[in-house]
Coordinates of N, CA, C and O in Angstrom, one line a residue:
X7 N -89.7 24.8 105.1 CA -89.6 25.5 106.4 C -90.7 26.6 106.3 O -90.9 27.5 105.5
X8 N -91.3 26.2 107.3 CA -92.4 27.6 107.2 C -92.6 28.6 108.4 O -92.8 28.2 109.6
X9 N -92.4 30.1 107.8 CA -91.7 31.3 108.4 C -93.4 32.2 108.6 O -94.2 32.7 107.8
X10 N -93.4 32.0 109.8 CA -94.8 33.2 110.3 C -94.3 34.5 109.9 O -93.2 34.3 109.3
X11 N -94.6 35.6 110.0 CA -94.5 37.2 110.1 C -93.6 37.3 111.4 O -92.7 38.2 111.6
X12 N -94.1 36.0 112.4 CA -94.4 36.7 113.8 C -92.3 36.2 113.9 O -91.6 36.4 114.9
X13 N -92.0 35.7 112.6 CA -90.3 35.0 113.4 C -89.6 36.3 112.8 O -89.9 36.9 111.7
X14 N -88.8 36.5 113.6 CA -87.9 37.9 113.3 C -86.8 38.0 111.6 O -86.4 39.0 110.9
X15 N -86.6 36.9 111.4 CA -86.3 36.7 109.5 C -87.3 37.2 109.1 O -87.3 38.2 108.5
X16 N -88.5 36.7 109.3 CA -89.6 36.7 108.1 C -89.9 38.3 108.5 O -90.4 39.1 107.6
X17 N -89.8 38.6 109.4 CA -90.5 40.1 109.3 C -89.5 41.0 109.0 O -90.1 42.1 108.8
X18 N -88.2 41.1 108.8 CA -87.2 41.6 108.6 C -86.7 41.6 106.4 O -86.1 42.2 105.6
X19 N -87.3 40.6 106.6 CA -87.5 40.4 104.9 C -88.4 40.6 104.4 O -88.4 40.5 103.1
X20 N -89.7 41.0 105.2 CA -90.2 41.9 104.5 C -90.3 43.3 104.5 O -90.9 44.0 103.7
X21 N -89.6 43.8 105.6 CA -89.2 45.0 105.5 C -88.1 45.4 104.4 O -87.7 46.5 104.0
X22 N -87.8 44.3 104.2 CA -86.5 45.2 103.1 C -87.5 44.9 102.0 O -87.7 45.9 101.4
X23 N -88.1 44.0 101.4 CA -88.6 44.1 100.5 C -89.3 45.1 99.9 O -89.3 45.4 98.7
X24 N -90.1 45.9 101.3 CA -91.4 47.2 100.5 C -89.9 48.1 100.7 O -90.0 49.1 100.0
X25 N -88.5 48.1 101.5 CA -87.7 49.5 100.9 C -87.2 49.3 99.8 O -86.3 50.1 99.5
X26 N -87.4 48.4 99.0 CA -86.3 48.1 97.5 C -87.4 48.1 96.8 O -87.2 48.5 95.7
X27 N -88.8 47.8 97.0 CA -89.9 48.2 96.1 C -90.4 49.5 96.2 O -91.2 49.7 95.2
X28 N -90.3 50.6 97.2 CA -90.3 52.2 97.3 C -89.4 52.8 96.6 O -89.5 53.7 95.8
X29 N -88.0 52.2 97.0 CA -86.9 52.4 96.4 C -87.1 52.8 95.0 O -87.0 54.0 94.5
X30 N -87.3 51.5 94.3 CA -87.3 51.3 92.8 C -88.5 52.2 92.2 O -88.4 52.5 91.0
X31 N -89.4 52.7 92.7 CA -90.5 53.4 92.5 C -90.2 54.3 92.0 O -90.5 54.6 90.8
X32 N -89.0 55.3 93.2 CA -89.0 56.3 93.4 C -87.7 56.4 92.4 O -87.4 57.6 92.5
X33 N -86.7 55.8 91.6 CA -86.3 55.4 90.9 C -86.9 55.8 89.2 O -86.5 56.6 88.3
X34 N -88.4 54.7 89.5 CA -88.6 55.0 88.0 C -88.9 55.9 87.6 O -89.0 56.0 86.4
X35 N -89.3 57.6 88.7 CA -89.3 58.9 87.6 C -88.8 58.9 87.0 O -87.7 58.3 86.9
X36 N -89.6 59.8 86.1 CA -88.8 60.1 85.0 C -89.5 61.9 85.0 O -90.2 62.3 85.9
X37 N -89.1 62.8 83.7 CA -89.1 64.2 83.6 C -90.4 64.7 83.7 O -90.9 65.7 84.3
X38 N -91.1 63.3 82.7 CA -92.6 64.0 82.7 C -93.8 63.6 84.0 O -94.8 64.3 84.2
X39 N -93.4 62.5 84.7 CA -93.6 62.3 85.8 C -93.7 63.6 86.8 O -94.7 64.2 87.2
X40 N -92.2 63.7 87.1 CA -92.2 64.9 88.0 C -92.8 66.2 87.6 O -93.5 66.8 88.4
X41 N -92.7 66.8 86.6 CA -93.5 67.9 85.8 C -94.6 67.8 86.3 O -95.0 68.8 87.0
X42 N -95.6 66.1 86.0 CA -96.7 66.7 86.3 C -97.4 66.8 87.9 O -98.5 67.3 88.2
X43 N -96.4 66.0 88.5 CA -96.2 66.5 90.2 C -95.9 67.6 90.7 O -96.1 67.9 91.9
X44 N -95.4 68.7 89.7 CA -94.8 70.1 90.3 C -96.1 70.6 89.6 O -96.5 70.4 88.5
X45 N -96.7 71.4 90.9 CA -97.7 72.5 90.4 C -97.2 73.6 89.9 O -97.9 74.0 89.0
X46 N -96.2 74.2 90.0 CA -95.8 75.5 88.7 C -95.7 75.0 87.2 O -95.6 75.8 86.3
X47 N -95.8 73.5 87.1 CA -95.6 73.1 86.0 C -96.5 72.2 85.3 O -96.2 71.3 84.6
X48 N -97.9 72.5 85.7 CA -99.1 72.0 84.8 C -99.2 72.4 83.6 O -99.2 71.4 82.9
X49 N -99.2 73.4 82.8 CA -99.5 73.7 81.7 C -97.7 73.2 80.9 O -98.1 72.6 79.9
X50 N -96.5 73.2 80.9 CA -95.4 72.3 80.5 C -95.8 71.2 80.5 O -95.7 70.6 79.5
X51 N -96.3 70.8 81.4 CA -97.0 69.0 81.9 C -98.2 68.4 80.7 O -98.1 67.4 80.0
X52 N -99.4 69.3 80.9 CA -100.0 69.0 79.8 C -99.5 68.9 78.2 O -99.7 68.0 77.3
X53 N -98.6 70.5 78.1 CA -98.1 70.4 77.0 C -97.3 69.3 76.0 O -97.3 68.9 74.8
X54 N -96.7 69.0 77.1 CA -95.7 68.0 76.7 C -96.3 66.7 76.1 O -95.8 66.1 75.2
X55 N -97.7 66.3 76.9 CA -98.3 64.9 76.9 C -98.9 65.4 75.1 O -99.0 64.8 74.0
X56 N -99.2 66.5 75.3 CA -100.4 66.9 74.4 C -99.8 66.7 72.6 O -100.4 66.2 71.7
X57 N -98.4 67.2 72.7 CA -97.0 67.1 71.4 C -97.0 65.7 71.5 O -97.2 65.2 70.3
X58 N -96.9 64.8 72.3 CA -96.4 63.4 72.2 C -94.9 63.6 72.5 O -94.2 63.0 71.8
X59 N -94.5 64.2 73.2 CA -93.3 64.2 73.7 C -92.8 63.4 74.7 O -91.7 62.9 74.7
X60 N -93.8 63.2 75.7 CA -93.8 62.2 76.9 C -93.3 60.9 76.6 O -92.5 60.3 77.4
X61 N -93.6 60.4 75.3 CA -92.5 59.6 74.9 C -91.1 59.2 75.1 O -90.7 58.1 75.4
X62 N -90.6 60.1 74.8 CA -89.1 60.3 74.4 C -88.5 60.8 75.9 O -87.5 60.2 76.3
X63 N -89.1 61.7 76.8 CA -89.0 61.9 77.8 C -89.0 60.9 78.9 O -88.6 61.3 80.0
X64 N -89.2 59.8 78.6 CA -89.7 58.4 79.6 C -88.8 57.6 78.9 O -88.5 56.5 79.4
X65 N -88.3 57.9 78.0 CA -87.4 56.6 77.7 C -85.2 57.0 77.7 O -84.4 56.6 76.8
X66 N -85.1 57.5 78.6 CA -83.7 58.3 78.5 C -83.9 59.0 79.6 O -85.0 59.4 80.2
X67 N -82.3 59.4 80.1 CA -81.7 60.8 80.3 C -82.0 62.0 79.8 O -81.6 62.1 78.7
X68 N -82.6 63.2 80.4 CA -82.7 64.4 80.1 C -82.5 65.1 80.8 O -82.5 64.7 82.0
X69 N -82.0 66.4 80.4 CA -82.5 67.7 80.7 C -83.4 68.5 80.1 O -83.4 68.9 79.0
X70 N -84.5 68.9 81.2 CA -85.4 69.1 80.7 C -85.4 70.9 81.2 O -85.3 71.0 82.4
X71 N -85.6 72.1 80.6 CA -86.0 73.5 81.2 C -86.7 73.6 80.7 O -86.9 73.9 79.5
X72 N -87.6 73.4 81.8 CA -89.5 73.3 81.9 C -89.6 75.1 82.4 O -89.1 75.7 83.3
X73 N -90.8 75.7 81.3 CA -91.4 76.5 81.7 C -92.5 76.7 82.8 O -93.4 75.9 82.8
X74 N -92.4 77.6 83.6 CA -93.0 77.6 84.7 C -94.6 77.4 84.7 O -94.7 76.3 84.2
X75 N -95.6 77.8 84.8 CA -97.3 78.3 84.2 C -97.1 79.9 84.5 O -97.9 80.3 83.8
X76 N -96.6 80.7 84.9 CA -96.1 82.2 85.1 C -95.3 82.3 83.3 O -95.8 83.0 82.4
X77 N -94.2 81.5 83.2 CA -94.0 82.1 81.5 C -94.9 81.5 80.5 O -94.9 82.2 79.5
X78 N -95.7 80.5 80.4 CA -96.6 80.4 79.9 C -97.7 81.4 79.7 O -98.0 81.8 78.5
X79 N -98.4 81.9 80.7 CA -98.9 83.2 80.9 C -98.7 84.1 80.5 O -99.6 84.8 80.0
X80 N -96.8 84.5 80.5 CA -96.8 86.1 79.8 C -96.4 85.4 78.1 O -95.6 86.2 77.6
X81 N -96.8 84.3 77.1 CA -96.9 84.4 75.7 C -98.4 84.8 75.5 O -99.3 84.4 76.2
X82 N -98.5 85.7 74.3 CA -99.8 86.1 73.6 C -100.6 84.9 73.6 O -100.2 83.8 73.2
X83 N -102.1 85.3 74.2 CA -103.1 83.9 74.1 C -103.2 83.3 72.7 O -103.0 82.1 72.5
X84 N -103.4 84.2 71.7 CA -103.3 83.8 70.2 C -101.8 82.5 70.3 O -102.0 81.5 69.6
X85 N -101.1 82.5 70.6 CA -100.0 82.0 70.2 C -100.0 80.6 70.6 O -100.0 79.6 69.9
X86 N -100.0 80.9 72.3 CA -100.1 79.6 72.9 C -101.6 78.6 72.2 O -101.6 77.4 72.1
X87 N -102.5 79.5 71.9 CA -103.6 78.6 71.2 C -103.4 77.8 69.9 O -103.9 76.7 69.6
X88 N -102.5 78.5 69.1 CA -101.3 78.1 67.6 C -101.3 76.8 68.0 O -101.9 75.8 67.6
X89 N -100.3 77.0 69.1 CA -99.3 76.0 69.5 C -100.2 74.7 69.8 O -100.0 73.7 69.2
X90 N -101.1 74.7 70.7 CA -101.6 73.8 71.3 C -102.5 73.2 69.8 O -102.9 72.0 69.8
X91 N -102.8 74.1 68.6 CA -103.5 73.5 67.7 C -102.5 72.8 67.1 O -103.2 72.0 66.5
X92 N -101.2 72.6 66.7 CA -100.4 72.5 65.7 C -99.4 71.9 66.2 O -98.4 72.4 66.4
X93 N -99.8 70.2 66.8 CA -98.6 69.3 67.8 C -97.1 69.1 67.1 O -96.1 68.6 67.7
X94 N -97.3 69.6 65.8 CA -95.4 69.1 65.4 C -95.0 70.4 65.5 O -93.7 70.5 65.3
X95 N -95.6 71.7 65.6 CA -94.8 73.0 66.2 C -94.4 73.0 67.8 O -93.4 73.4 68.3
X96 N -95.7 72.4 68.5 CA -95.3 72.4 69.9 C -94.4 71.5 70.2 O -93.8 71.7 71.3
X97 N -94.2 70.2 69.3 CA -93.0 69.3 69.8 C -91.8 70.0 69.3 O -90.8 70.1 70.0
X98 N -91.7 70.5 68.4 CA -90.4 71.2 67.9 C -90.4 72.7 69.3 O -89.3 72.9 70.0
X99 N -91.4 73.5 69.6 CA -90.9 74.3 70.5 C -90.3 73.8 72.1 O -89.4 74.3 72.7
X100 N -91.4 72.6 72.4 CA -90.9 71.8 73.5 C -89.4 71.4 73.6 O -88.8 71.4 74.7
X101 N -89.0 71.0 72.7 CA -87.7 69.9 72.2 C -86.5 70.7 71.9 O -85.4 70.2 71.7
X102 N -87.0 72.3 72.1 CA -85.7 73.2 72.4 C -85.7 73.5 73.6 O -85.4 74.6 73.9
X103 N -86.0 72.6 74.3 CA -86.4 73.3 75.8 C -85.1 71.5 76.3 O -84.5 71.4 77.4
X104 N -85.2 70.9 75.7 CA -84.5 69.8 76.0 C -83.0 69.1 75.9 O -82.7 68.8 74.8
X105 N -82.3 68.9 76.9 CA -80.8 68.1 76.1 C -80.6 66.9 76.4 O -81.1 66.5 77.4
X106 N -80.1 66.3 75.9 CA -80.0 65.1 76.1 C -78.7 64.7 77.4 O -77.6 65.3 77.5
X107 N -79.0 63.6 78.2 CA -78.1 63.5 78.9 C -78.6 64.2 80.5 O -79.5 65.0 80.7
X108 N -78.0 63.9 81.1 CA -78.6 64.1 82.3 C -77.1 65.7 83.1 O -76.1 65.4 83.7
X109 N -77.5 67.0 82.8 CA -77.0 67.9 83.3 C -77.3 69.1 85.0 O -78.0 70.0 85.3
X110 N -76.4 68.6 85.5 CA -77.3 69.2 87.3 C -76.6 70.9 87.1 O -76.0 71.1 86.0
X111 N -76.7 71.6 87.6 CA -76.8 72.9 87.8 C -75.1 73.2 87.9 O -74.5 73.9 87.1
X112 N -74.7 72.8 88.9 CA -73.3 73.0 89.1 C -72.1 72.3 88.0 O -70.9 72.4 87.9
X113 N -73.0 71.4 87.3 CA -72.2 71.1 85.9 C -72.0 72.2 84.9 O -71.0 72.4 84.2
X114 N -73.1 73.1 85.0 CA -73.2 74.1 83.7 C -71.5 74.9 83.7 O -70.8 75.5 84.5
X115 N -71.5 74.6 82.5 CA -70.2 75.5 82.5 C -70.5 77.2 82.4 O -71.7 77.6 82.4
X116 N -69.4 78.4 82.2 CA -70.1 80.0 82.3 C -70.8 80.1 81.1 O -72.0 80.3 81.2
X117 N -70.1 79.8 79.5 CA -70.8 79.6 78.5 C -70.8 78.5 77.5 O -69.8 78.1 76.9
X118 N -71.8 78.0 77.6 CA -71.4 76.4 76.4 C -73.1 76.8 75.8 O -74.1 77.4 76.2
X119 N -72.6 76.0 74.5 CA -73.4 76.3 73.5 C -73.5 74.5 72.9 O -72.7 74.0 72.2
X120 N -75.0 73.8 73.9 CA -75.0 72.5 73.6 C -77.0 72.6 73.0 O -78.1 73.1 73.2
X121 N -76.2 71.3 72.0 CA -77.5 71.0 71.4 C -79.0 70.2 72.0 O -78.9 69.2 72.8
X122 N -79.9 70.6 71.7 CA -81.0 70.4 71.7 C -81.2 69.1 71.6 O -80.2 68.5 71.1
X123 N -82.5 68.0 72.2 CA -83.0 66.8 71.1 C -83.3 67.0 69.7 O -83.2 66.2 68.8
X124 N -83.7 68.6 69.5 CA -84.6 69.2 68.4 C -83.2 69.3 67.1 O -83.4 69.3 65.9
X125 N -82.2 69.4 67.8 CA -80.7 69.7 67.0 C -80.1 71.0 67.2 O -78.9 71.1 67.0
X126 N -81.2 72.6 67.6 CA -80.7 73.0 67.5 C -79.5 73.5 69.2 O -79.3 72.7 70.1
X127 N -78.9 74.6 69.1 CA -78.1 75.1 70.4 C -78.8 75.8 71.4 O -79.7 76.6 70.9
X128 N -78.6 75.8 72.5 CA -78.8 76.5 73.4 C -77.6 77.8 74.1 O -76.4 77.6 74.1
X129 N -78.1 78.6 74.4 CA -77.2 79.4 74.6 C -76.8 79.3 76.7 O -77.3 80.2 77.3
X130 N -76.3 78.6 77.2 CA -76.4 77.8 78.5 C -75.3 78.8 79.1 O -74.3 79.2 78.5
X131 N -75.5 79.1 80.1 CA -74.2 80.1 81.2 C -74.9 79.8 82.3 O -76.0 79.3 82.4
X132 N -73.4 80.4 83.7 CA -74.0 79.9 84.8 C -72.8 81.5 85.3 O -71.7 81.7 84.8
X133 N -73.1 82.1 85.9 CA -72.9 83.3 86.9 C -72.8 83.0 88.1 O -73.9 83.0 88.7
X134 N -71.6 82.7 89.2 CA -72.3 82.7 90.5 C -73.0 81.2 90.7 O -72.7 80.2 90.2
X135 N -73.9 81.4 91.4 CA -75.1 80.3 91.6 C -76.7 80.5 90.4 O -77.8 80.0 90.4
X136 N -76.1 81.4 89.8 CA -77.1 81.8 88.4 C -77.1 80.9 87.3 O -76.1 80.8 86.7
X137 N -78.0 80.4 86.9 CA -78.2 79.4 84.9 C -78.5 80.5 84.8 O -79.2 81.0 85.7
X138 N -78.1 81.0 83.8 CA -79.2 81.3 82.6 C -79.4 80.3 81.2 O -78.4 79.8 80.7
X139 N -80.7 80.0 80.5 CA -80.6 79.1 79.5 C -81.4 80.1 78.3 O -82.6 80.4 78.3
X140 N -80.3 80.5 77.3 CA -80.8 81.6 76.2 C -81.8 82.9 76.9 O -81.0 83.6 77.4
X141 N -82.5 83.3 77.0 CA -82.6 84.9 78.2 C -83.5 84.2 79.4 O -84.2 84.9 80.1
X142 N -83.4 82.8 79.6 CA -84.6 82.4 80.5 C -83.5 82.6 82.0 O -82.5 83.2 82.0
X143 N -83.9 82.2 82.9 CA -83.5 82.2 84.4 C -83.8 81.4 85.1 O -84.9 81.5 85.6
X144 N -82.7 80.1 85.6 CA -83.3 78.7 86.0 C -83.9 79.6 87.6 O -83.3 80.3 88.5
X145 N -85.6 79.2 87.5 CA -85.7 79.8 89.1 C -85.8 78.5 90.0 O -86.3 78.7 91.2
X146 N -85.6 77.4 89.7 CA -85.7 76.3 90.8 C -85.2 75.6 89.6 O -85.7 75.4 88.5
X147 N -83.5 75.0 90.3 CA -82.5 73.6 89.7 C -82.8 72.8 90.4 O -83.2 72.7 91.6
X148 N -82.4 71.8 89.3 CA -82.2 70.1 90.0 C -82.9 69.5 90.9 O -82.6 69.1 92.0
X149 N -84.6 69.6 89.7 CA -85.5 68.9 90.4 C -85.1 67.4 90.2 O -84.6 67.3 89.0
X150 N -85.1 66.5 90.7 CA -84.9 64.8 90.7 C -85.7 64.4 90.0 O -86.9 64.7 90.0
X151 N -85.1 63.4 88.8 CA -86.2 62.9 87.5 C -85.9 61.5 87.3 O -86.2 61.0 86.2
X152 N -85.4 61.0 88.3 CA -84.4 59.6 87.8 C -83.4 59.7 87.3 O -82.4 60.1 88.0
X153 N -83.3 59.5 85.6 CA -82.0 59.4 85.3 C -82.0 60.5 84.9 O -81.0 60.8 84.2
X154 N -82.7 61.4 85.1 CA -83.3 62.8 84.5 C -82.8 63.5 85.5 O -82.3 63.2 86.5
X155 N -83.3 65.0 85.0 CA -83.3 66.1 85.6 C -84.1 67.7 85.4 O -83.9 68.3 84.3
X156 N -84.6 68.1 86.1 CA -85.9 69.3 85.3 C -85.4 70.6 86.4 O -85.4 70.7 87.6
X157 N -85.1 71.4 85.4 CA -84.7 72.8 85.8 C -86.1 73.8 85.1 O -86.6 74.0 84.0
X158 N -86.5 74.3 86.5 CA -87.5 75.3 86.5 C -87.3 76.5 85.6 O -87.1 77.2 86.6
X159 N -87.2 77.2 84.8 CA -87.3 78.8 84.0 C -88.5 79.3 84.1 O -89.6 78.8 84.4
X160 N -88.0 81.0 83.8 CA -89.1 82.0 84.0 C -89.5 82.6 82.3 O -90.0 83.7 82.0
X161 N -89.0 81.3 81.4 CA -89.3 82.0 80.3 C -89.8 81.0 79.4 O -89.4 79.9 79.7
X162 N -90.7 81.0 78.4 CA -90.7 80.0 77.2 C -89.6 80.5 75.9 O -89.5 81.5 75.1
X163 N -88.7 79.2 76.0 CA -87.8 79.6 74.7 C -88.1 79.2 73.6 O -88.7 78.2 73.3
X164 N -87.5 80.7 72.7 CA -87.9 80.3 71.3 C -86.8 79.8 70.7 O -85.7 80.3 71.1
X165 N -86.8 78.7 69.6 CA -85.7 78.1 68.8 C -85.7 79.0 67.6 O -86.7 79.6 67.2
X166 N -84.4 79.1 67.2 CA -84.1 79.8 66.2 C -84.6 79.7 64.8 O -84.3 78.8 64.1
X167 N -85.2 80.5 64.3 CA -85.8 80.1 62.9 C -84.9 79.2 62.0 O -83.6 79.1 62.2
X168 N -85.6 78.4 61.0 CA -84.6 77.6 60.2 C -84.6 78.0 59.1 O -83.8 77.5 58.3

């Protein structure tokens, strides 16, 4: 049987086809994806690729509390330069920024103390319509990541010495 565009099936199937192929697109974000789509979060974005973290990020559920480029800014230049020289410190500082599993905003309980990919805890509370995640301040929740999810902060966290 052969179906022109011009017969109302054939044009009807392909309309659903490009919305289940947009669909699925929009689907496959993932954390580091959208990061590097959010302009407050170029320098997280780079960072992340730069550790080899993007990996792990693309293959799973996360939560991710991405620092803004404003808390990047207020660490010492000396530091952030450390960092970007020394990729298994920046994956270990990145990777406390991370939890496993996919957490939206209004899940956060007042205080829970959940682990990292990195192993260690986070210090997680929610106030009101307030995160806080250890002294940071989610300032834009539940950006869409797929199975993911990336909460904005105004801080870079430090993991606890070992």
């Amino acid at each position: 049987m052969n179906m022109s565009l011009r017969h109302p099936l054939a044009a009807a199937c392909l309309a659903l086809a490009t919305l289940s192929i947009t669909g699925l697109a929009h689907a496959a974000d993932t954390a580091v994806s959208v990061a590097a789509q959010t302009p407050e979060l170029s320098t997280f974005s780079r960072l992340v690729k730069q550790a080899g973290l993007d990996a792990t990020l693309n293959s799973g559920a996360y939560t991710v509390f991405a620092p803004s480029d404003d808390a990047f800014k207020a660490l010492p230049a000396d530091k952030l330069d450390a960092l970007a020289k020394n990729p298994d410190q920046l994956k270990a500082l990145l990777s406390y920024h991370v939890l496993p599993g996919k957490t939206v905003a209004s899940a956060v309980k007042e205080n829970s103390t959940p682990a990292t990919v990195s192993g260690d805890k986070l210090a997680l509370s929610k106030a009101g319509d307030f995160v806080t995640v250890d002294d940071a301040l989610v300032t834009k929740a539940d950006v869409a990541a797929g199975d993911s999810v990336v909460h904005v902060i105004d801080r870079v966290l430090t993991p606890p010495k070992k």
